[in-house]
């Protein structure tokens, strides 16, 4: 176990190094300049463009720029080109905004998928199962932004309440419960949208896992023993069917930072995904690279956590 | 079975808890009824967030929208686009002109003359003792004072830059024995002054001035360079236009500090400070000196004729006491940063601006909102709205949804959205021509676009009216040249090129293009084919691309189209002039300066005359416009310039889009008449400006008022 952890950490650091190099290269190879440098503005003289490039070290060779950037990053001094704010502070603020969206979305996904999937498996081939299958595929195939628009237009024109942003604007001096509930309402629709695809996919997994386990000998034995069906399904079958999902839990970690670019942009939610997206449009290299680096760390940490979890939950597995 | 119950009841409880929150959220009507303060807040939506709230540093439109609220310039434009004093109460523009005595030149009737004799001659001319043409008389009439600056010796050092390396080159010392100089003070700026004086002083009095003979340059740098330095150090003639601003007394910054002339001087210095990397440097580069005459008078001297100068002083004035070197040093130490490297770019001021505009900055949450409160001590009286909120909503459709939900009072409404709301009794809508145009530019370096007839024919084959009707939903107007349509620089006598495919074919035939059996246009066995490009991500341009392609195919031109990502489009195609034709737009200032976009010196790679338009008369006029301070003359030059560009057709000028806006009808203008009675008026867009011109007088009422005098 200890040797596995040690090996895997070293491997991951090497991977991280390569990720940092490759992402740095890709971003610098892409055409375009930071948005501060506007080539179509008549008032921008070439000397000024040159001065900006010097200020951002863009005139240096790539490997020097690479060293500059990671040196600043590890000493915590990286600042965004757009507004001279510290990148780490910005990411932290955005992370806190994305977090509730992520938490509610995850709760919805994981609490709803199981009952839906289990029921489908238990009544396999029935009207409910077919209906669930149909809706799952519908939700998987419908584009997220399209669904979002439909839902927003429906809610706003029918109920005349605001849904965009993190709270109702101009709500004034409302009472505390009012303010809290208002925030929860604003969380609801984006997180439902974020969860739909997850529910559709995860409930399919649950269904197939349950079906597989239900066909095992020990389940048949349990049934033959005359145990009540509920006990067979929920104790003997479900527990074993749950195993793969424990590992999936580790893999949702990267979702924390990626957030959802589309949902956040549509709902003007000031989260991570939207910041990264806007940084890419403005060629704000420090932000893009830092977000990239942090998400690489999270992906690697996620796989690590899921490896370890697997070992903990299933004693049969040895790495 | 507990597991089963847990599995079923947890999601139900979660969902019910989330859904019940709906009951707590206010609807459109409740927002203003349940919360009277909402009527005192104005919320507007924008796609993008501001970058820095400092007029010296910012260059994006979101920042400047907020800066206009927080900061105040010396002047701005009134409803008819004339200049109007803000922090300045009045201003004077006059000129000091200089020339060196050319000791070698023969002055007609006088011979070689010294300074004293030249002054005498000019005085005689002014006293009308000499027979001169009326034109010269005008110039002489402008002269108010003539004086002599005696000859003097001085040394200047120049640093010679080595090309292609940014290292500082060696210093060059230049010894100058300057001859006597004549100083003229004029009450008007007169670009023809020296041209007219030359008639009196003899054919090439100024041109034959040999600067090199008064200059000794150290070191061996070659004759050409020496001459260049000599011309720089001793220019034969020099115009120094001067603007003298009288400032408004007792204007306060938001922190209570009184505004004075030092703030103006400081703002100029901050702009020019290389550490600040201001994107507006080029506007102020012609300034020679900003002097504080007294606390309420500023004198700005220019190095040369630059008629756009006045308009640059609309820029927001920064508070010196917060941003001067001493204050910045203090701030750097407080933040634990190196004071020597700390500049205005790093200052907290950029996210907490203080100006003397109508609104005080309150709070900024990146990508969420910027909140401003009204400034009760604003010199023109405080605005009606208590609070101005700038929300950032990156998606156009959700902006519209927020508008319906009542949490946004105005947003960047699109033409098709206006169409939807036009007849709704709850809303009022406005539109007007904006400051910019969309065009198709032809690469005139390439055949067959070097032929004016071909370009005109291409313009004739596009049905612009259809574009306006179907692509812009009628929210656009035709345009024939590169000036703002609502200004008098625009020449309205020029008619737009009509849609006439047959006429286009006739013109093309004149140029040698004939239709082949298959219907393609051919010349010398070669088919007329080219590629029309534009940037991706702009649906309007994409639609124009398709319509133009269709129009040209109908007369037998084989056009292909291509969409490119913005950065690639600019860097690989536009900057390198590697294209046949492109669809693009310019946004314009009110000032009629076409130098960067149409002057023939700007046709190199990375410059903005990428179509390669060259015309001598146009070049001359562009320069003249830049130097002319007299509005009527400027208008005259612009009209001629417009005519040349319209006939040359370097672009097919397509349309100027209209800005559009929709507001709740409850938002009105509230004024108090002299008797103290409150009067409500409907919001109407100004003749040439925008609908927000009277924003400080706006207010939202609980009900739509009945307007006493409708008209």
mmCIF file of C-alpha atoms in Angstrom, chain A:
data_model
loop_
_atom_site.group_PDB
_atom_site.id
_atom_site.type_symbol
_atom_site.label_atom_id
_atom_site.label_comp_id
_atom_site.label_asym_id
_atom_site.label_seq_id
_atom_site.Cartn_x
_atom_site.Cartn_y
_atom_site.Cartn_z
ATOM 1 C CA UNK A 1 0.000 0.000 0.000
ATOM 2 C CA UNK A 2 2.667 2.534 1.010
ATOM 3 C CA UNK A 3 4.861 1.600 -1.912
ATOM 4 C CA UNK A 4 1.871 1.945 -4.234
ATOM 5 C CA UNK A 5 1.163 5.426 -2.921
ATOM 6 C CA UNK A 6 4.807 6.449 -3.277
ATOM 7 C CA UNK A 7 5.092 5.105 -6.815
ATOM 8 C CA UNK A 8 1.886 6.668 -7.905
ATOM 9 C CA UNK A 9 2.809 10.092 -6.528
ATOM 10 C CA UNK A 10 6.112 10.112 -8.397
ATOM 11 C CA UNK A 11 4.390 9.025 -11.592
ATOM 12 C CA UNK A 12 1.850 11.780 -11.183
ATOM 13 C CA UNK A 13 4.460 14.470 -10.677
ATOM 14 C CA UNK A 14 6.176 13.451 -13.897
ATOM 15 C CA UNK A 15 2.851 13.534 -15.720
ATOM 16 C CA UNK A 16 2.127 16.948 -14.270
ATOM 17 C CA UNK A 17 5.425 18.288 -15.585
ATOM 18 C CA UNK A 18 4.593 17.126 -19.087
ATOM 19 C CA UNK A 19 1.116 18.549 -18.821
ATOM 20 C CA UNK A 20 2.575 21.927 -17.841
ATOM 21 C CA UNK A 21 4.976 21.918 -20.805
ATOM 22 C CA UNK A 22 2.432 20.794 -23.368
ATOM 23 C CA UNK A 23 -0.287 23.171 -22.224
ATOM 24 C CA UNK A 24 2.194 26.053 -22.210
ATOM 25 C CA UNK A 25 3.252 25.247 -25.762
ATOM 26 C CA UNK A 26 -0.265 24.842 -27.077
ATOM 27 C CA UNK A 27 -1.391 28.156 -25.697
ATOM 28 C CA UNK A 28 1.603 30.007 -27.084
ATOM 29 C CA UNK A 29 1.320 28.344 -30.472
ATOM 30 C CA UNK A 30 -2.292 29.415 -30.854
ATOM 31 C CA UNK A 31 -2.568 32.630 -32.867
ATOM 32 C CA UNK A 32 -3.733 35.852 -31.273
ATOM 33 C CA UNK A 33 -2.474 38.379 -28.813
ATOM 34 C CA UNK A 34 -3.637 39.342 -25.342
ATOM 35 C CA UNK A 35 -6.713 41.502 -25.626
ATOM 36 C CA UNK A 36 -4.781 44.518 -24.327
ATOM 37 C CA UNK A 37 -3.053 44.555 -27.696
ATOM 38 C CA UNK A 38 -5.691 45.533 -30.212
ATOM 39 C CA UNK A 39 -4.346 45.402 -33.764
ATOM 40 C CA UNK A 40 -7.414 47.063 -35.275
ATOM 41 C CA UNK A 41 -7.408 50.107 -33.043
ATOM 42 C CA UNK A 42 -6.088 53.041 -35.089
ATOM 43 C CA UNK A 43 -4.632 54.577 -31.942
ATOM 44 C CA UNK A 44 -2.336 51.614 -31.306
ATOM 45 C CA UNK A 45 1.117 52.284 -32.651
ATOM 46 C CA UNK A 46 3.629 49.473 -33.198
ATOM 47 C CA UNK A 47 5.842 50.919 -30.437
ATOM 48 C CA UNK A 48 3.014 50.483 -27.970
ATOM 49 C CA UNK A 49 2.390 46.901 -29.021
ATOM 50 C CA UNK A 50 6.098 46.309 -28.487
ATOM 51 C CA UNK A 51 5.948 47.849 -25.018
ATOM 52 C CA UNK A 52 3.047 45.630 -24.040
ATOM 53 C CA UNK A 53 4.887 42.570 -25.298
ATOM 54 C CA UNK A 54 7.889 43.514 -23.183
ATOM 55 C CA UNK A 55 5.744 44.090 -20.134
ATOM 56 C CA UNK A 56 4.272 40.591 -20.466
ATOM 57 C CA UNK A 57 7.661 39.028 -21.350
ATOM 58 C CA UNK A 58 6.208 37.994 -24.700
ATOM 59 C CA UNK A 59 9.392 39.054 -26.473
ATOM 60 C CA UNK A 60 11.499 36.469 -24.658
ATOM 61 C CA UNK A 61 12.142 32.907 -25.900
ATOM 62 C CA UNK A 62 9.487 30.377 -24.892
ATOM 63 C CA UNK A 63 11.529 28.494 -22.296
ATOM 64 C CA UNK A 64 12.299 31.726 -20.446
ATOM 65 C CA UNK A 65 8.618 32.632 -20.489
ATOM 66 C CA UNK A 66 7.899 29.166 -19.141
ATOM 67 C CA UNK A 67 10.318 29.659 -16.264
ATOM 68 C CA UNK A 68 8.956 33.135 -15.547
ATOM 69 C CA UNK A 69 5.421 31.840 -15.422
ATOM 70 C CA UNK A 70 5.975 28.823 -13.181
ATOM 71 C CA UNK A 71 8.305 30.755 -10.941
ATOM 72 C CA UNK A 72 5.562 33.329 -10.405
ATOM 73 C CA UNK A 73 2.950 30.626 -9.974
ATOM 74 C CA UNK A 74 4.814 28.777 -7.227
ATOM 75 C CA UNK A 75 5.670 31.965 -5.393
ATOM 76 C CA UNK A 76 2.016 32.993 -5.639
ATOM 77 C CA UNK A 77 2.732 36.180 -7.588
ATOM 78 C CA UNK A 78 0.980 35.460 -10.866
ATOM 79 C CA UNK A 79 -1.351 38.268 -11.848
ATOM 80 C CA UNK A 80 -3.981 38.379 -14.534
ATOM 81 C CA UNK A 81 -3.122 40.557 -17.521
ATOM 82 C CA UNK A 82 -6.659 41.735 -17.773
ATOM 83 C CA UNK A 83 -6.967 43.498 -14.412
ATOM 84 C CA UNK A 84 -3.696 42.965 -12.551
ATOM 85 C CA UNK A 85 -5.467 40.927 -9.871
ATOM 86 C CA UNK A 86 -3.715 37.986 -8.272
ATOM 87 C CA UNK A 87 -4.674 34.859 -10.205
ATOM 88 C CA UNK A 88 -4.895 32.611 -7.161
ATOM 89 C CA UNK A 89 -7.276 34.978 -5.349
ATOM 90 C CA UNK A 90 -9.420 35.169 -8.437
ATOM 91 C CA UNK A 91 -9.546 31.409 -8.804
ATOM 92 C CA UNK A 92 -10.406 30.992 -5.134
ATOM 93 C CA UNK A 93 -13.299 33.487 -5.357
ATOM 94 C CA UNK A 94 -14.644 31.798 -8.446
ATOM 95 C CA UNK A 95 -14.220 28.400 -6.904
ATOM 96 C CA UNK A 96 -16.403 29.433 -3.968
ATOM 97 C CA UNK A 97 -19.082 30.551 -6.435
ATOM 98 C CA UNK A 98 -18.960 27.340 -8.427
ATOM 99 C CA UNK A 99 -18.997 25.200 -5.302
ATOM 100 C CA UNK A 100 -22.723 25.489 -4.392
ATOM 101 C CA UNK A 101 -23.667 24.773 -7.985
ATOM 102 C CA UNK A 102 -21.446 21.729 -7.932
ATOM 103 C CA UNK A 103 -22.728 20.492 -4.576
ATOM 104 C CA UNK A 104 -26.428 20.826 -5.378
ATOM 105 C CA UNK A 105 -25.856 19.315 -8.821
ATOM 106 C CA UNK A 106 -24.011 16.366 -7.328
ATOM 107 C CA UNK A 107 -26.634 15.808 -4.640
ATOM 108 C CA UNK A 108 -29.370 15.820 -7.265
ATOM 109 C CA UNK A 109 -27.459 13.450 -9.538
ATOM 110 C CA UNK A 110 -26.567 10.948 -6.894
ATOM 111 C CA UNK A 111 -29.847 10.921 -4.990
ATOM 112 C CA UNK A 112 -32.087 10.703 -8.041
ATOM 113 C CA UNK A 113 -30.119 8.252 -10.185
ATOM 114 C CA UNK A 114 -30.254 5.387 -7.721
ATOM 115 C CA UNK A 115 -33.995 5.052 -7.171
ATOM 116 C CA UNK A 116 -34.635 5.575 -10.890
ATOM 117 C CA UNK A 117 -32.011 3.043 -11.973
ATOM 118 C CA UNK A 118 -32.945 0.436 -9.372
ATOM 119 C CA UNK A 119 -36.610 0.548 -10.246
ATOM 120 C CA UNK A 120 -35.773 0.179 -13.918
ATOM 121 C CA UNK A 121 -33.712 -2.875 -13.159
ATOM 122 C CA UNK A 122 -36.320 -4.475 -10.915
ATOM 123 C CA UNK A 123 -39.115 -4.010 -13.436
ATOM 124 C CA UNK A 124 -37.000 -4.681 -16.452
ATOM 125 C CA UNK A 125 -38.864 -4.457 -19.738
ATOM 126 C CA UNK A 126 -41.958 -2.895 -18.154
ATOM 127 C CA UNK A 127 -43.573 0.374 -19.107
ATOM 128 C CA UNK A 128 -41.608 2.248 -16.424
ATOM 129 C CA UNK A 129 -38.297 0.852 -17.602
ATOM 130 C CA UNK A 130 -39.016 1.768 -21.198
ATOM 131 C CA UNK A 131 -40.146 5.222 -20.234
ATOM 132 C CA UNK A 132 -37.010 5.772 -18.147
ATOM 133 C CA UNK A 133 -34.800 4.538 -20.974
ATOM 134 C CA UNK A 134 -36.502 6.842 -23.434
ATOM 135 C CA UNK A 135 -36.097 9.897 -21.211
ATOM 136 C CA UNK A 136 -32.496 9.038 -20.388
ATOM 137 C CA UNK A 137 -31.546 8.965 -24.039
ATOM 138 C CA UNK A 138 -33.552 12.087 -24.691
ATOM 139 C CA UNK A 139 -31.719 13.945 -21.945
ATOM 140 C CA UNK A 140 -28.332 12.651 -23.035
ATOM 141 C CA UNK A 141 -28.844 13.672 -26.630
ATOM 142 C CA UNK A 142 -30.467 17.076 -26.114
ATOM 143 C CA UNK A 143 -27.833 19.867 -26.199
ATOM 144 C CA UNK A 144 -27.430 21.467 -22.791
ATOM 145 C CA UNK A 145 -27.691 25.077 -23.961
ATOM 146 C CA UNK A 146 -30.881 24.376 -25.885
ATOM 147 C CA UNK A 147 -32.513 22.724 -22.905
ATOM 148 C CA UNK A 148 -31.372 25.629 -20.735
ATOM 149 C CA UNK A 149 -33.003 28.215 -23.019
ATOM 150 C CA UNK A 150 -36.259 26.268 -23.173
ATOM 151 C CA UNK A 151 -36.364 25.993 -19.413
ATOM 152 C CA UNK A 152 -35.497 29.666 -18.827
ATOM 153 C CA UNK A 153 -38.060 30.943 -21.308
ATOM 154 C CA UNK A 154 -40.666 28.643 -19.816
ATOM 155 C CA UNK A 155 -40.029 29.697 -16.224
ATOM 156 C CA UNK A 156 -39.715 33.425 -16.916
ATOM 157 C CA UNK A 157 -42.723 33.821 -19.203
ATOM 158 C CA UNK A 158 -44.953 31.563 -17.108
ATOM 159 C CA UNK A 159 -43.979 32.475 -13.558
ATOM 160 C CA UNK A 160 -42.506 35.979 -14.093
ATOM 161 C CA UNK A 161 -39.627 35.427 -11.678
ATOM 162 C CA UNK A 162 -35.943 36.037 -12.285
ATOM 163 C CA UNK A 163 -33.681 33.008 -12.718
ATOM 164 C CA UNK A 164 -30.373 34.458 -13.900
ATOM 165 C CA UNK A 165 -27.370 35.156 -11.705
ATOM 166 C CA UNK A 166 -26.771 34.232 -8.094
ATOM 167 C CA UNK A 167 -29.591 36.308 -6.576
ATOM 168 C CA UNK A 168 -32.491 38.562 -7.552
ATOM 169 C CA UNK A 169 -31.153 41.975 -8.384
ATOM 170 C CA UNK A 170 -32.593 44.937 -6.569
ATOM 171 C CA UNK A 171 -34.327 42.727 -4.018
ATOM 172 C CA UNK A 172 -33.420 45.371 -1.460
ATOM 173 C CA UNK A 173 -33.677 44.899 2.296
ATOM 174 C CA UNK A 174 -35.538 41.599 2.333
ATOM 175 C CA UNK A 175 -35.505 39.386 5.428
ATOM 176 C CA UNK A 176 -32.780 36.812 5.901
ATOM 177 C CA UNK A 177 -34.897 33.712 5.103
ATOM 178 C CA UNK A 178 -36.100 35.524 2.009
ATOM 179 C CA UNK A 179 -32.547 36.172 0.890
ATOM 180 C CA UNK A 180 -31.490 32.591 1.538
ATOM 181 C CA UNK A 181 -34.457 31.127 -0.298
ATOM 182 C CA UNK A 182 -33.871 33.550 -3.153
ATOM 183 C CA UNK A 183 -30.341 32.234 -3.509
ATOM 184 C CA UNK A 184 -31.571 28.648 -3.422
ATOM 185 C CA UNK A 185 -34.068 29.404 -6.149
ATOM 186 C CA UNK A 186 -31.316 30.807 -8.300
ATOM 187 C CA UNK A 187 -29.281 27.675 -7.666
ATOM 188 C CA UNK A 188 -32.120 25.361 -8.593
ATOM 189 C CA UNK A 189 -32.395 25.711 -12.358
ATOM 190 C CA UNK A 190 -28.700 25.772 -13.267
ATOM 191 C CA UNK A 191 -27.971 22.826 -11.010
ATOM 192 C CA UNK A 192 -30.947 20.856 -12.368
ATOM 193 C CA UNK A 193 -29.585 21.506 -15.843
ATOM 194 C CA UNK A 194 -26.121 20.494 -14.755
ATOM 195 C CA UNK A 195 -27.535 17.350 -13.218
ATOM 196 C CA UNK A 196 -29.828 16.146 -16.017
ATOM 197 C CA UNK A 197 -27.142 14.586 -18.157
ATOM 198 C CA UNK A 198 -25.551 13.116 -15.032
ATOM 199 C CA UNK A 199 -28.830 11.595 -13.880
ATOM 200 C CA UNK A 200 -29.495 10.126 -17.307
ATOM 201 C CA UNK A 201 -26.078 8.508 -17.532
ATOM 202 C CA UNK A 202 -25.735 7.419 -13.926
ATOM 203 C CA UNK A 203 -29.195 5.861 -13.730
ATOM 204 C CA UNK A 204 -28.286 3.774 -16.789
ATOM 205 C CA UNK A 205 -25.178 2.564 -15.005
ATOM 206 C CA UNK A 206 -27.153 1.732 -11.877
ATOM 207 C CA UNK A 207 -29.631 -0.200 -13.937
ATOM 208 C CA UNK A 208 -27.051 -2.334 -15.715
ATOM 209 C CA UNK A 209 -25.071 -2.928 -12.522
ATOM 210 C CA UNK A 210 -28.198 -4.050 -10.712
ATOM 211 C CA UNK A 211 -29.196 -6.317 -13.574
ATOM 212 C CA UNK A 212 -25.779 -7.897 -13.582
ATOM 213 C CA UNK A 213 -25.785 -8.508 -9.847
ATOM 214 C CA UNK A 214 -29.384 -9.706 -9.825
ATOM 215 C CA UNK A 215 -28.326 -12.486 -12.206
ATOM 216 C CA UNK A 216 -25.592 -13.726 -9.817
ATOM 217 C CA UNK A 217 -25.853 -17.053 -8.053
ATOM 218 C CA UNK A 218 -25.897 -15.608 -4.551
ATOM 219 C CA UNK A 219 -28.916 -13.461 -5.331
ATOM 220 C CA UNK A 220 -30.723 -16.503 -6.675
ATOM 221 C CA UNK A 221 -29.716 -18.359 -3.509
ATOM 222 C CA UNK A 222 -31.049 -15.562 -1.347
ATOM 223 C CA UNK A 223 -34.332 -15.610 -3.232
ATOM 224 C CA UNK A 224 -34.501 -19.399 -2.974
ATOM 225 C CA UNK A 225 -33.958 -19.180 0.771
ATOM 226 C CA UNK A 226 -37.260 -17.325 0.907
ATOM 227 C CA UNK A 227 -35.922 -13.920 2.012
ATOM 228 C CA UNK A 228 -38.372 -11.061 1.514
ATOM 229 C CA UNK A 229 -37.776 -9.465 -1.903
ATOM 230 C CA UNK A 230 -36.871 -6.088 -0.391
ATOM 231 C CA UNK A 231 -34.090 -7.668 1.600
ATOM 232 C CA UNK A 232 -32.762 -9.494 -1.449
ATOM 233 C CA UNK A 233 -32.755 -6.430 -3.620
ATOM 234 C CA UNK A 234 -31.568 -3.801 -1.190
ATOM 235 C CA UNK A 235 -29.235 -5.799 0.988
ATOM 236 C CA UNK A 236 -27.692 -8.556 -1.064
ATOM 237 C CA UNK A 237 -27.875 -7.152 -4.577
ATOM 238 C CA UNK A 238 -27.533 -3.397 -4.076
ATOM 239 C CA UNK A 239 -24.486 -3.527 -1.866
ATOM 240 C CA UNK A 240 -22.525 -5.429 -4.463
ATOM 241 C CA UNK A 241 -23.834 -3.311 -7.282
ATOM 242 C CA UNK A 242 -22.577 -0.196 -5.488
ATOM 243 C CA UNK A 243 -18.897 -1.133 -5.700
ATOM 244 C CA UNK A 244 -18.017 0.541 -9.028
ATOM 245 C CA UNK A 245 -19.762 3.753 -7.990
ATOM 246 C CA UNK A 246 -17.423 4.280 -5.091
ATOM 247 C CA UNK A 247 -14.608 4.744 -7.555
ATOM 248 C CA UNK A 248 -16.668 7.094 -9.693
ATOM 249 C CA UNK A 249 -16.858 9.388 -6.726
ATOM 250 C CA UNK A 250 -13.160 10.144 -7.038
ATOM 251 C CA UNK A 251 -13.589 11.072 -10.663
ATOM 252 C CA UNK A 252 -16.088 13.861 -10.065
ATOM 253 C CA UNK A 253 -13.365 15.898 -8.381
ATOM 254 C CA UNK A 254 -12.122 17.570 -11.597
ATOM 255 C CA UNK A 255 -15.705 18.710 -12.243
ATOM 256 C CA UNK A 256 -15.154 21.094 -9.359
ATOM 257 C CA UNK A 257 -12.838 23.322 -11.306
ATOM 258 C CA UNK A 258 -14.076 22.746 -14.815
ATOM 259 C CA UNK A 259 -17.554 23.696 -13.731
ATOM 260 C CA UNK A 260 -19.760 24.104 -16.707
ATOM 261 C CA UNK A 261 -18.778 26.759 -19.189
ATOM 262 C CA UNK A 262 -22.104 26.735 -20.983
ATOM 263 C CA UNK A 263 -24.379 26.700 -17.948
ATOM 264 C CA UNK A 264 -22.331 29.366 -16.197
ATOM 265 C CA UNK A 265 -22.299 31.627 -19.244
ATOM 266 C CA UNK A 266 -26.011 31.293 -19.888
ATOM 267 C CA UNK A 267 -26.950 31.909 -16.276
ATOM 268 C CA UNK A 268 -24.234 34.561 -15.899
ATOM 269 C CA UNK A 269 -22.983 32.614 -12.932
ATOM 270 C CA UNK A 270 -19.594 34.013 -11.919
ATOM 271 C CA UNK A 271 -17.914 30.630 -11.683
ATOM 272 C CA UNK A 272 -14.656 28.975 -12.641
ATOM 273 C CA UNK A 273 -15.724 27.661 -16.025
ATOM 274 C CA UNK A 274 -16.839 31.050 -17.215
ATOM 275 C CA UNK A 275 -13.677 32.733 -16.021
ATOM 276 C CA UNK A 276 -11.531 30.207 -17.862
ATOM 277 C CA UNK A 277 -13.594 30.615 -21.015
ATOM 278 C CA UNK A 278 -13.363 34.396 -20.967
ATOM 279 C CA UNK A 279 -9.643 34.191 -20.250
ATOM 280 C CA UNK A 280 -9.213 32.092 -23.364
ATOM 281 C CA UNK A 281 -11.081 34.624 -25.490
ATOM 282 C CA UNK A 282 -8.968 37.456 -24.088
ATOM 283 C CA UNK A 283 -5.753 35.406 -24.364
ATOM 284 C CA UNK A 284 -5.128 36.014 -20.666
ATOM 285 C CA UNK A 285 -2.354 33.427 -20.464
ATOM 286 C CA UNK A 286 -1.715 33.499 -16.683
ATOM 287 C CA UNK A 287 -5.326 32.588 -15.927
ATOM 288 C CA UNK A 288 -5.614 29.938 -18.620
ATOM 289 C CA UNK A 289 -2.398 28.259 -17.580
ATOM 290 C CA UNK A 290 -3.132 28.362 -13.863
ATOM 291 C CA UNK A 291 -6.625 26.936 -14.293
ATOM 292 C CA UNK A 292 -5.171 24.301 -16.560
ATOM 293 C CA UNK A 293 -2.517 23.421 -14.047
ATOM 294 C CA UNK A 294 -4.915 23.241 -11.122
ATOM 295 C CA UNK A 295 -7.354 21.082 -13.057
ATOM 296 C CA UNK A 296 -4.519 18.750 -14.068
ATOM 297 C CA UNK A 297 -3.692 18.384 -10.382
ATOM 298 C CA UNK A 298 -7.324 17.664 -9.595
ATOM 299 C CA UNK A 299 -7.629 15.033 -12.326
ATOM 300 C CA UNK A 300 -4.529 13.281 -11.061
ATOM 301 C CA UNK A 301 -5.712 13.580 -7.467
ATOM 302 C CA UNK A 302 -9.104 12.219 -8.508
ATOM 303 C CA UNK A 303 -7.678 9.091 -10.088
ATOM 304 C CA UNK A 304 -5.468 8.643 -7.062
ATOM 305 C CA UNK A 305 -8.399 8.922 -4.664
ATOM 306 C CA UNK A 306 -10.465 6.477 -6.671
ATOM 307 C CA UNK A 307 -7.594 3.952 -6.712
ATOM 308 C CA UNK A 308 -7.246 4.185 -2.981
ATOM 309 C CA UNK A 309 -11.016 4.038 -2.404
ATOM 310 C CA UNK A 310 -11.244 0.906 -4.484
ATOM 311 C CA UNK A 311 -8.659 -0.777 -2.349
ATOM 312 C CA UNK A 312 -10.416 0.271 0.802
ATOM 313 C CA UNK A 313 -13.901 -0.835 -0.236
ATOM 314 C CA UNK A 314 -13.011 -4.063 -1.986
ATOM 315 C CA UNK A 315 -10.462 -6.080 -0.034
ATOM 316 C CA UNK A 316 -10.060 -8.459 -2.981
ATOM 317 C CA UNK A 317 -8.189 -5.833 -4.946
ATOM 318 C CA UNK A 318 -4.438 -5.421 -4.481
ATOM 319 C CA UNK A 319 -2.419 -2.984 -6.471
#
